[in-house]
PDB file of C-alpha atoms in Angstrom:
ATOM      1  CA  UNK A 238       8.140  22.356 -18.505  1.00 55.00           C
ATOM      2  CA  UNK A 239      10.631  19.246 -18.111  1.00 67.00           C
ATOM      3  CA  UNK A 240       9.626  16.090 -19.192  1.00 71.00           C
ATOM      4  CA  UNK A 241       9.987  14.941 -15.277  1.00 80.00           C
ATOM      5  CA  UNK A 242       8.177  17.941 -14.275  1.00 82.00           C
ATOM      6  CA  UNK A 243       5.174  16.892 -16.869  1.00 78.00           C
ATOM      7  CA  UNK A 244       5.130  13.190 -15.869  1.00 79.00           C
ATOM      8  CA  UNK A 245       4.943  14.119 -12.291  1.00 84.00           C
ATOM      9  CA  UNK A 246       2.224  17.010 -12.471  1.00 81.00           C
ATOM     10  CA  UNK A 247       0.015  14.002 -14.061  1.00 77.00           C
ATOM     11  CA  UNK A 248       0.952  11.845 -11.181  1.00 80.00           C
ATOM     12  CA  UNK A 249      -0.038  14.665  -8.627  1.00 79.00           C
ATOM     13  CA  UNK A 250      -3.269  14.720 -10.219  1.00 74.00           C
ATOM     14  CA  UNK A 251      -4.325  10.909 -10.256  1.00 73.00           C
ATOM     15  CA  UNK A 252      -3.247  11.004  -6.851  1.00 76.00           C
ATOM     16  CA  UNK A 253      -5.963  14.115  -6.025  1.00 72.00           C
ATOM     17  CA  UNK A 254      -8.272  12.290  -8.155  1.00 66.00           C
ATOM     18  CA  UNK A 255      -8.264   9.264  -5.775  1.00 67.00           C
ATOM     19  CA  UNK A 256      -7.793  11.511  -2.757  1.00 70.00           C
ATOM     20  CA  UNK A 257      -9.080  15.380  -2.788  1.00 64.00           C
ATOM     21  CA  UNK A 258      -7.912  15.476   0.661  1.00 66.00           C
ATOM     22  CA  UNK A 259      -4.656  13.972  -0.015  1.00 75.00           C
ATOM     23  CA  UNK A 260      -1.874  15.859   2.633  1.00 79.00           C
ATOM     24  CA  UNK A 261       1.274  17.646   1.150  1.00 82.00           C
ATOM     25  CA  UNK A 262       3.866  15.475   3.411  1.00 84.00           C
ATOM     26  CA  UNK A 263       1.968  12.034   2.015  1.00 84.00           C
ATOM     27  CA  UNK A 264       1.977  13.337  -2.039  1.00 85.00           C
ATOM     28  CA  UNK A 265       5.734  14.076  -1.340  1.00 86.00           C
ATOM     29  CA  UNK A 266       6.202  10.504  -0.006  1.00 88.00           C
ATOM     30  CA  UNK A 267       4.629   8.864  -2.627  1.00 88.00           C
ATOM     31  CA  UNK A 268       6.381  10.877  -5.518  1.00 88.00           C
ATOM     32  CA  UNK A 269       9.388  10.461  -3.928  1.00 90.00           C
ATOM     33  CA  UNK A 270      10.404  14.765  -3.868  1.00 91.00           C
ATOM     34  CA  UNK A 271      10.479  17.457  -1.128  1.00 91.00           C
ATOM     35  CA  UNK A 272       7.321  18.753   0.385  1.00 87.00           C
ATOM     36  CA  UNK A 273       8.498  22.468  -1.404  1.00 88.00           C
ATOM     37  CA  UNK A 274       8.671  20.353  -4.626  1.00 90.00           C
ATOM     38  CA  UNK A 275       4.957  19.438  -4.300  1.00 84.00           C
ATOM     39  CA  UNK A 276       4.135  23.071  -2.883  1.00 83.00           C
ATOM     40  CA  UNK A 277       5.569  24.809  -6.132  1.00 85.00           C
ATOM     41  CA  UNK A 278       3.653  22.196  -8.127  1.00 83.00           C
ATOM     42  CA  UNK A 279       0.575  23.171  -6.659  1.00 78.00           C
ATOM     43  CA  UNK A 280       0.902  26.769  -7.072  1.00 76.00           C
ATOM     44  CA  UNK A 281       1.532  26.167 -10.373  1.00 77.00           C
ATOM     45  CA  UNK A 282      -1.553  23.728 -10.761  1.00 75.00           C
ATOM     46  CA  UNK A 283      -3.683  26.579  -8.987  1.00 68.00           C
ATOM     47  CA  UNK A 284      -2.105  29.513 -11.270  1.00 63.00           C
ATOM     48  CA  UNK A 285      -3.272  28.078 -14.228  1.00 61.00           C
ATOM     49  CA  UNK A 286      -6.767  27.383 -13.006  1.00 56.00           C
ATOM     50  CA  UNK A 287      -6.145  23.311 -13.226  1.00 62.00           C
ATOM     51  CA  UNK A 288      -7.056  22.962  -9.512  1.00 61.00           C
ATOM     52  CA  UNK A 289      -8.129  24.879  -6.587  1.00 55.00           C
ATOM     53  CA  UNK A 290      -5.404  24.430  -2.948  1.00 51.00           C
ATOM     54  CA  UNK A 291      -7.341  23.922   0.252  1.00 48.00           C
ATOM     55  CA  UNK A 292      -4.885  24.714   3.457  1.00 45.00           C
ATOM     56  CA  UNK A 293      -3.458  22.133   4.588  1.00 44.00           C
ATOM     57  CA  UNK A 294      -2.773  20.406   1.243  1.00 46.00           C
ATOM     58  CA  UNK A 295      -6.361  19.606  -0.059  1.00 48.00           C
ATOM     59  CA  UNK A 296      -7.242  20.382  -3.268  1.00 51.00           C
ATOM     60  CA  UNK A 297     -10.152  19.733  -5.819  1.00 50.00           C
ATOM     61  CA  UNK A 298     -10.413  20.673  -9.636  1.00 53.00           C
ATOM     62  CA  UNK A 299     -11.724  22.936 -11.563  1.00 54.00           C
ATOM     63  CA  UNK A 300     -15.104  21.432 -13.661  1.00 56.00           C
ATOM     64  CA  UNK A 301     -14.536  21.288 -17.310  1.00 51.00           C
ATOM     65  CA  UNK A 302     -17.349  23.297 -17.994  1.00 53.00           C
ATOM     66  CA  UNK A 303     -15.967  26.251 -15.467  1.00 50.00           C
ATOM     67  CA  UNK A 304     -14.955  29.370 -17.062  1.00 57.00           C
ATOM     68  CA  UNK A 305     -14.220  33.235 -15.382  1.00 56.00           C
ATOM     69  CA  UNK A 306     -15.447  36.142 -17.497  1.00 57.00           C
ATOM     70  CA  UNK A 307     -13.067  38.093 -19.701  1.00 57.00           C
ATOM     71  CA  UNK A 308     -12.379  40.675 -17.275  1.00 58.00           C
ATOM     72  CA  UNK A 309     -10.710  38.012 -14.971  1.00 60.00           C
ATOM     73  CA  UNK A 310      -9.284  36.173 -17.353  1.00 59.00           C
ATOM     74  CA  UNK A 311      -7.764  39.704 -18.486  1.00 63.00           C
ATOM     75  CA  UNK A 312      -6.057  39.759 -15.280  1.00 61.00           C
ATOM     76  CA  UNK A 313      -4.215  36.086 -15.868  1.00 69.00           C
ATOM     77  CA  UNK A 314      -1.215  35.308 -17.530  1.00 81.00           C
ATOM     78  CA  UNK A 315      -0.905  39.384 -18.566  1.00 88.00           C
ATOM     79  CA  UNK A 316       3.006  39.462 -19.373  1.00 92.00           C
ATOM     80  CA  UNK A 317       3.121  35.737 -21.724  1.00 93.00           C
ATOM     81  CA  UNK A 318      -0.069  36.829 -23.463  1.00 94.00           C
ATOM     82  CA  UNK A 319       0.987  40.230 -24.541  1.00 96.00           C
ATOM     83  CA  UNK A 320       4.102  38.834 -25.908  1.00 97.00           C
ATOM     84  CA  UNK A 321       2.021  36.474 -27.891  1.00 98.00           C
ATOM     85  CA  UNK A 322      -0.389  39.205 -28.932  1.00 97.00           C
ATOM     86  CA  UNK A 323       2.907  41.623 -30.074  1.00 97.00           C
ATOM     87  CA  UNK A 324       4.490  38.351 -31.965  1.00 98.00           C
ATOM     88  CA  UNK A 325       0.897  37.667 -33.636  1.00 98.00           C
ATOM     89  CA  UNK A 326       0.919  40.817 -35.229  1.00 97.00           C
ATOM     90  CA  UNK A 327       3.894  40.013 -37.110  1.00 97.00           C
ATOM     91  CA  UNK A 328       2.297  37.243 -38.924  1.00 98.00           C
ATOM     92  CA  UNK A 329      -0.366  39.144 -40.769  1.00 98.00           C
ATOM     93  CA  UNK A 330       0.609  41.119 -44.002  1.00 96.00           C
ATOM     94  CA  UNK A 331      -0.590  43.777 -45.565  1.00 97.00           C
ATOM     95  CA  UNK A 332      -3.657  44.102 -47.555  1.00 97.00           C
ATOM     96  CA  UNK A 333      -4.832  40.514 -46.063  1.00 98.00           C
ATOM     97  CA  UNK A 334      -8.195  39.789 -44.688  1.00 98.00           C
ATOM     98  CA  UNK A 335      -8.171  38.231 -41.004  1.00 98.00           C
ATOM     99  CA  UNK A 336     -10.898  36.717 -38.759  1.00 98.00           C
ATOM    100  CA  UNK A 337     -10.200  37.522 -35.233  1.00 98.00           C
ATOM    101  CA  UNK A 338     -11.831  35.605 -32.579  1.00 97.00           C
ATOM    102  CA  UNK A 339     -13.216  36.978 -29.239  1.00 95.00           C
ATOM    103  CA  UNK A 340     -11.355  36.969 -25.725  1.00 92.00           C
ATOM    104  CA  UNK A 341      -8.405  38.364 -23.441  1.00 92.00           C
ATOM    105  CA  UNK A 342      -5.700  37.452 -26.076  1.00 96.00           C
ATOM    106  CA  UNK A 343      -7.654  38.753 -29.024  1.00 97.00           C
ATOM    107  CA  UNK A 344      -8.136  41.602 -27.059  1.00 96.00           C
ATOM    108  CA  UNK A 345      -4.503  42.416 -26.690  1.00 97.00           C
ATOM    109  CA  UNK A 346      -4.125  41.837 -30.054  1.00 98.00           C
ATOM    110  CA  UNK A 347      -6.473  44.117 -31.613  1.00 98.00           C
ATOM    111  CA  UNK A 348      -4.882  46.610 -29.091  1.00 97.00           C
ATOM    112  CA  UNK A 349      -1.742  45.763 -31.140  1.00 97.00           C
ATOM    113  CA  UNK A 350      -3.429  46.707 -34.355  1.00 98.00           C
ATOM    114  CA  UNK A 351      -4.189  50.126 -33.093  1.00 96.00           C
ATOM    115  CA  UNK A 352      -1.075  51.472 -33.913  1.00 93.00           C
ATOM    116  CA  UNK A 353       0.191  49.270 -36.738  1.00 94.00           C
ATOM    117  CA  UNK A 354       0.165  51.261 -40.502  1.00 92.00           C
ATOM    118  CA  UNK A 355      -1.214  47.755 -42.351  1.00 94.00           C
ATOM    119  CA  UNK A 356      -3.724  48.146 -44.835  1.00 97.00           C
ATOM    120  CA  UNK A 357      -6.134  44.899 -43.720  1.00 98.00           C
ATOM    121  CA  UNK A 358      -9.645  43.962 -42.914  1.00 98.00           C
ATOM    122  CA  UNK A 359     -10.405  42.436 -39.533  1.00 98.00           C
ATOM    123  CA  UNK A 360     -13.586  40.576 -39.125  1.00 98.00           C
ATOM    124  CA  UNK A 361     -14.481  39.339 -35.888  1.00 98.00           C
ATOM    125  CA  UNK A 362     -17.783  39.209 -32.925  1.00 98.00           C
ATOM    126  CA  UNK A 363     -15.406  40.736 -30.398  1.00 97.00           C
ATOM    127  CA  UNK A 364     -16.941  43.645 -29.086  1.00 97.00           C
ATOM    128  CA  UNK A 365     -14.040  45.589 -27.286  1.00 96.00           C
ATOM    129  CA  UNK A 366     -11.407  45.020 -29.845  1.00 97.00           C
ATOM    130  CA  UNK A 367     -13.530  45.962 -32.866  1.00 97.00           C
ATOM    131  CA  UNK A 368     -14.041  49.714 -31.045  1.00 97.00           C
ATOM    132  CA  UNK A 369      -9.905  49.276 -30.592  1.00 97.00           C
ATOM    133  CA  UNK A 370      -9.114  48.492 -34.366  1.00 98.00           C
ATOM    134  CA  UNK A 371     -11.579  50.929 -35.569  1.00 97.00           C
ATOM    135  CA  UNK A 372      -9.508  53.535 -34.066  1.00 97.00           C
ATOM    136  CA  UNK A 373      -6.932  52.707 -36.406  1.00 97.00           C
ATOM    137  CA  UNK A 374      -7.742  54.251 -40.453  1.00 96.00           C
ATOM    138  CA  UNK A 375      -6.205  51.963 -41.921  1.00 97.00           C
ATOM    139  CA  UNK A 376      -7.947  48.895 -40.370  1.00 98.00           C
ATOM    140  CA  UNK A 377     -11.379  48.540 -41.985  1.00 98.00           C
ATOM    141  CA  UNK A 378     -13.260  46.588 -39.494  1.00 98.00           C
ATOM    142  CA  UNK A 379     -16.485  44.523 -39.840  1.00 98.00           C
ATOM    143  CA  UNK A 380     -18.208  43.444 -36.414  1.00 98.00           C
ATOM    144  CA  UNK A 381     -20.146  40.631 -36.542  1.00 98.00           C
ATOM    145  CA  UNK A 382     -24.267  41.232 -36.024  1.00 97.00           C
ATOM    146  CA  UNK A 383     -25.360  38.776 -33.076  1.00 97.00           C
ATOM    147  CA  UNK A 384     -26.779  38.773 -29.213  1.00 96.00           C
ATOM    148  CA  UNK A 385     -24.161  40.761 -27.062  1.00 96.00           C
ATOM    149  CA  UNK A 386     -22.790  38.978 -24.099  1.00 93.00           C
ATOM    150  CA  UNK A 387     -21.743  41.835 -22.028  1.00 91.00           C
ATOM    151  CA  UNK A 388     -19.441  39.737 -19.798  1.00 87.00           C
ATOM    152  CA  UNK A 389     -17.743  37.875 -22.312  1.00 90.00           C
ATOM    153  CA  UNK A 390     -17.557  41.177 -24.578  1.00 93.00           C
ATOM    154  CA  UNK A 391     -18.670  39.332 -27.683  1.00 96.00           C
ATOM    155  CA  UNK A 392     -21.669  38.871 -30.315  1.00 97.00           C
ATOM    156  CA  UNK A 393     -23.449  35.036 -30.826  1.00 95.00           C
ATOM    157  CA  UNK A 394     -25.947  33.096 -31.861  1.00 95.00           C
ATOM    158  CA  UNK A 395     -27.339  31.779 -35.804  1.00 96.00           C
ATOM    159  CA  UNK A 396     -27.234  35.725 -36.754  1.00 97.00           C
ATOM    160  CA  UNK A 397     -23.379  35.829 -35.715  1.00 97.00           C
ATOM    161  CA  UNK A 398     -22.369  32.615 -37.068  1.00 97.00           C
ATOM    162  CA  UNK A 399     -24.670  33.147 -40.592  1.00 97.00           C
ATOM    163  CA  UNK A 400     -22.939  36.492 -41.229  1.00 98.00           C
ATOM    164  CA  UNK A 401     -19.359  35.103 -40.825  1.00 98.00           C
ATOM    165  CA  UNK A 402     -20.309  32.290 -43.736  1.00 97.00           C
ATOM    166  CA  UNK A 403     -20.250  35.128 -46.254  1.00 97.00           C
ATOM    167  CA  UNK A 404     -16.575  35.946 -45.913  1.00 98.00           C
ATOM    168  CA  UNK A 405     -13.120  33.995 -46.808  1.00 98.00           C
ATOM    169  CA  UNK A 406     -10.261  35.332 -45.238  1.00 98.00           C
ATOM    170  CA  UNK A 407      -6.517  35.092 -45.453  1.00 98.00           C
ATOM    171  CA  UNK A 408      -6.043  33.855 -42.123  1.00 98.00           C
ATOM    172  CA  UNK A 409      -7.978  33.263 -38.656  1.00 98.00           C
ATOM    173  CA  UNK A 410      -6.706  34.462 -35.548  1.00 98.00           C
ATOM    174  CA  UNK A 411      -8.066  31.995 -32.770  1.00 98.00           C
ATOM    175  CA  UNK A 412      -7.433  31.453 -28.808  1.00 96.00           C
ATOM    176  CA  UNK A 413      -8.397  28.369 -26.931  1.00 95.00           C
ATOM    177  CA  UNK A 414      -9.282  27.709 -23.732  1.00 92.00           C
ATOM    178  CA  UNK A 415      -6.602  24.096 -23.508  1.00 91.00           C
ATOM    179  CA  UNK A 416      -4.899  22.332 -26.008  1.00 94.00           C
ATOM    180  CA  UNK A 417      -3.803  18.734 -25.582  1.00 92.00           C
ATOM    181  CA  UNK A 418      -2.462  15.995 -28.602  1.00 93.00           C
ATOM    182  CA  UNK A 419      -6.297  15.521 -29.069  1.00 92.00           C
ATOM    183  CA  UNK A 420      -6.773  19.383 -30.295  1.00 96.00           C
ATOM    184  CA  UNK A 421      -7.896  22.701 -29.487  1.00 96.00           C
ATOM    185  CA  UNK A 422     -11.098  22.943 -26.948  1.00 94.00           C
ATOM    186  CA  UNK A 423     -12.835  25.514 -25.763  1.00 93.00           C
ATOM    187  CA  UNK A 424     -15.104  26.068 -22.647  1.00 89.00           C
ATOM    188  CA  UNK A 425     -18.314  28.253 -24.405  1.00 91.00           C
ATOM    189  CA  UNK A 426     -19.918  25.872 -26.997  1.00 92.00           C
ATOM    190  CA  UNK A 427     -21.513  29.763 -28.450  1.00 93.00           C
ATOM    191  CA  UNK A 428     -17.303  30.904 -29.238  1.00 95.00           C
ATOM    192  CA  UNK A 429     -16.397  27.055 -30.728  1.00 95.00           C
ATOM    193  CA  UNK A 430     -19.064  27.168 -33.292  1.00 96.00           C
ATOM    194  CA  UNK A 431     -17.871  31.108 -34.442  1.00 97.00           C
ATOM    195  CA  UNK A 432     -14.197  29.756 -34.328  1.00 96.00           C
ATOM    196  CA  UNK A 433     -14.996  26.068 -36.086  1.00 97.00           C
ATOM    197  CA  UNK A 434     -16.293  28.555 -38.731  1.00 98.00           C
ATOM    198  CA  UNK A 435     -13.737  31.249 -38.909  1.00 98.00           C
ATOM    199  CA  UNK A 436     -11.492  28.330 -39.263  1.00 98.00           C
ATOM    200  CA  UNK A 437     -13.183  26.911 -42.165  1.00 98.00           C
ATOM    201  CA  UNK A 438     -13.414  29.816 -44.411  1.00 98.00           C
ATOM    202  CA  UNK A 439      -9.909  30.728 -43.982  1.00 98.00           C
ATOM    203  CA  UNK A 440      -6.409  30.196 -45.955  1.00 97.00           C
ATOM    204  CA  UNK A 441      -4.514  29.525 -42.257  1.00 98.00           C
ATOM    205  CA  UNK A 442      -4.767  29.027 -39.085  1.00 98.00           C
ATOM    206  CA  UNK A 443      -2.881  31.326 -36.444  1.00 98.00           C
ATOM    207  CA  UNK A 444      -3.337  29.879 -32.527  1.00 98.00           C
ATOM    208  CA  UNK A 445      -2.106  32.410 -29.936  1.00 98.00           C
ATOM    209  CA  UNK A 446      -1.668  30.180 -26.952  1.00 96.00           C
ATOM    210  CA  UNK A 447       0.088  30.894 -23.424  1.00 94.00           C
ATOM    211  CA  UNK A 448       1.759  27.930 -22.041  1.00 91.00           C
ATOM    212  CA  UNK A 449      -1.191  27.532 -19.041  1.00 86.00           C
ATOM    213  CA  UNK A 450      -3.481  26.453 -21.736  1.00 90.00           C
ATOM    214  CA  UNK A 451      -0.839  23.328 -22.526  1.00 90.00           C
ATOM    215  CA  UNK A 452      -2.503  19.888 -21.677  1.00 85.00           C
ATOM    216  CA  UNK A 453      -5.972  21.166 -20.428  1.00 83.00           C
ATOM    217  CA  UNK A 454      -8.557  19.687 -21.495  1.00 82.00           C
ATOM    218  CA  UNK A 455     -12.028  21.585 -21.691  1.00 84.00           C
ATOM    219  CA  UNK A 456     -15.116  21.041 -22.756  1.00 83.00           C
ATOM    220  CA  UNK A 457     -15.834  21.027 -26.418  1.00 92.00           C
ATOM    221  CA  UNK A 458     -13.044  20.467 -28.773  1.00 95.00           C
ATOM    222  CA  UNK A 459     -13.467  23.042 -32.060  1.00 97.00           C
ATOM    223  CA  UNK A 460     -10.300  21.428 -34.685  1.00 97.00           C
ATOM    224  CA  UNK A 461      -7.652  19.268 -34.580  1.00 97.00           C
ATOM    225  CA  UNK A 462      -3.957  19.395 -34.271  1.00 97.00           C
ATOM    226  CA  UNK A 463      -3.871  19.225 -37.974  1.00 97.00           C
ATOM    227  CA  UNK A 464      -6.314  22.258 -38.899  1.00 97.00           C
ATOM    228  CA  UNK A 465      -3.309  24.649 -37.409  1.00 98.00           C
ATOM    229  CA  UNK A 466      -0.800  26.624 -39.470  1.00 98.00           C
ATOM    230  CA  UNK A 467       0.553  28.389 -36.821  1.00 98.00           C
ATOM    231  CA  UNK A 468       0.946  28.723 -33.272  1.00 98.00           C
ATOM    232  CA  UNK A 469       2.372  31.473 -31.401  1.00 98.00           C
ATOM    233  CA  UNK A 470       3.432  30.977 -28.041  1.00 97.00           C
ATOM    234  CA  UNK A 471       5.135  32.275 -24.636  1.00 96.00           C
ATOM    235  CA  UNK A 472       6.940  28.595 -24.050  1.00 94.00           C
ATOM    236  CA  UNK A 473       7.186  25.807 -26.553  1.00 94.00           C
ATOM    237  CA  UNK A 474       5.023  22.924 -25.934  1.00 92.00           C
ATOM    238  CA  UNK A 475       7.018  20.041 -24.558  1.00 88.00           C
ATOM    239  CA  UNK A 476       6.085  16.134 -24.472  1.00 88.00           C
ATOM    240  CA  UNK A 477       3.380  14.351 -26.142  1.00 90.00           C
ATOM    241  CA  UNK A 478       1.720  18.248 -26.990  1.00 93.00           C
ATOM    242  CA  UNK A 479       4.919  18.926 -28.445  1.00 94.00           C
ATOM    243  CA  UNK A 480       5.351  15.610 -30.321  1.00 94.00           C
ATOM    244  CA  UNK A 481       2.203  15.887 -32.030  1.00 96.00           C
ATOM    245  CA  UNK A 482       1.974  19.454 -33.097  1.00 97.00           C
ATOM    246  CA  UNK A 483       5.432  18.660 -35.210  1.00 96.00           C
ATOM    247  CA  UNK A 484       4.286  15.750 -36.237  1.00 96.00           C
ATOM    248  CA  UNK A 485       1.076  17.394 -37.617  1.00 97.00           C
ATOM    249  CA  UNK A 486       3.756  19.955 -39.196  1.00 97.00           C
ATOM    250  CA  UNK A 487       2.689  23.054 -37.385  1.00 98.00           C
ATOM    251  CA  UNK A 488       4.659  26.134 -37.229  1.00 98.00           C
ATOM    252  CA  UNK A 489       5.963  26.410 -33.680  1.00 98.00           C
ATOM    253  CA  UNK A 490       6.877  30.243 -32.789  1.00 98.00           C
ATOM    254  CA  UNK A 491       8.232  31.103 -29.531  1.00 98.00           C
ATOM    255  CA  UNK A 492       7.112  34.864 -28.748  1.00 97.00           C
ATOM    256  CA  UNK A 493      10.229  37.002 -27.832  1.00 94.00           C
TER     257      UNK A 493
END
């Protein structure tokens, strides 16, 4: 996303703030673009699930605390996050111990791992992938003991997050929910104390982020732009995001 394109999708959404029933014709006015302009950037707004169009121009947005269940968010963003999931493989190494977290991406990922020849261990509290990386023999895979949460296809609670305090691993795979200069957050405060953990007993961080998650803020922030290693994405983060992850000297990989 341009640096134009940034400045005015904050614009767009002080003026909604002010005025949820704010008309197309009188946001183009006052940002000074085309009516289509302001169209695109609210079909962009409403793909990545930062605000909901009413006809006629209307709009209000999504609460913080608002999240779909992983089949849905399955459905979102399918082509970016594959690529991410693909490239993510690629950064673990044979013989290494990895933490994966739970969720669409980590889903992908593990669906990766089915067919990769690594020797590694994956621990993790996500239900579906664990069945997908057991499939593969050389993958020894340790799912976490917990409370299952059938729609969000993972394990939590104290037995979960207990369990994971025994192991140190090479590396922690982790997905977020938005990521702005301030960190990573996540809506589920049950997945930000598993991943605030997996990050702590590991060597490196590895973020799989697609570029929808850029700039949103959510509600419970689980590290800081400092705690990452690595993050793999479908777009490189541009402005202030973009600033702050080099200045806090994290690997920036572009999927192919």
């Amino acid at each position: 996303m341009s640096e134009r394109k940034t400045e005015r999708h904050k614009r767009l959404i002080a003026e909604i703030s002010t005025n949820p029933m704010i008309l197309i014709r009188d946001l183009a006015e006052t940002l000074g673009v085309s009516r289509e302009t302001i169209r695109r950037d609210f079909q962009e707004l409403n793909r990545t699930g930062r605000l909901h169009r009413r006809y006629g121009g209307g709009a209000t947005f999504t609460p913080i605390g608002f999240e779909t269940n992983l089949e849905a968010r399955s459905q979102r963003m399918i082509k970016e996050r594959q690529r991410v999931a693909l490239r993510s493989a690629d950064f673990i190494n044979e013989h290494e111990v990895i933490f994966m977290c739970s969720g669409s991406t980590s889903l992908l990922l593990a669906q990766v791992l089915q067919t990769v020849e690594k020797k590694i261990t994956v621990i993790t509290n996500n239900l579906p992938g664990s069945i997908a990386l057991a499939s593969n023999p050389s993958i020894r895979t340790i799912l976490a003991p917990g409370q299952v949460d059938y729609n969000e296809g993972f394990l939590w609670g104290h037995d979960t997050t207990e369990y994971l305090k025994k192991f140190h691993a090479d590396a922690a795979f982790v997905t977020v929910d938005g990521i702005t200069p301030e960190g990573a957050m996540e809506i589920d405060p049950r997945t930000a104390w598993v991943m605030r953990i997996m990050i702590a007993q590991s060597r490196r961080v590895v973020m799989m982020v697609d570029h929808s998650k850029f700039y949103q803020a959510s509600l419970e922030k689980f590290c800081d732009i400092k705690d990452i290693h690595v993050m793999i994405v479908d777009r490189a983060p541009d402005g202030e995001l973009g600033a702050a992850l080099r200045q806090a000297g994290v690997m920036i990989d572009v999927a192919p």
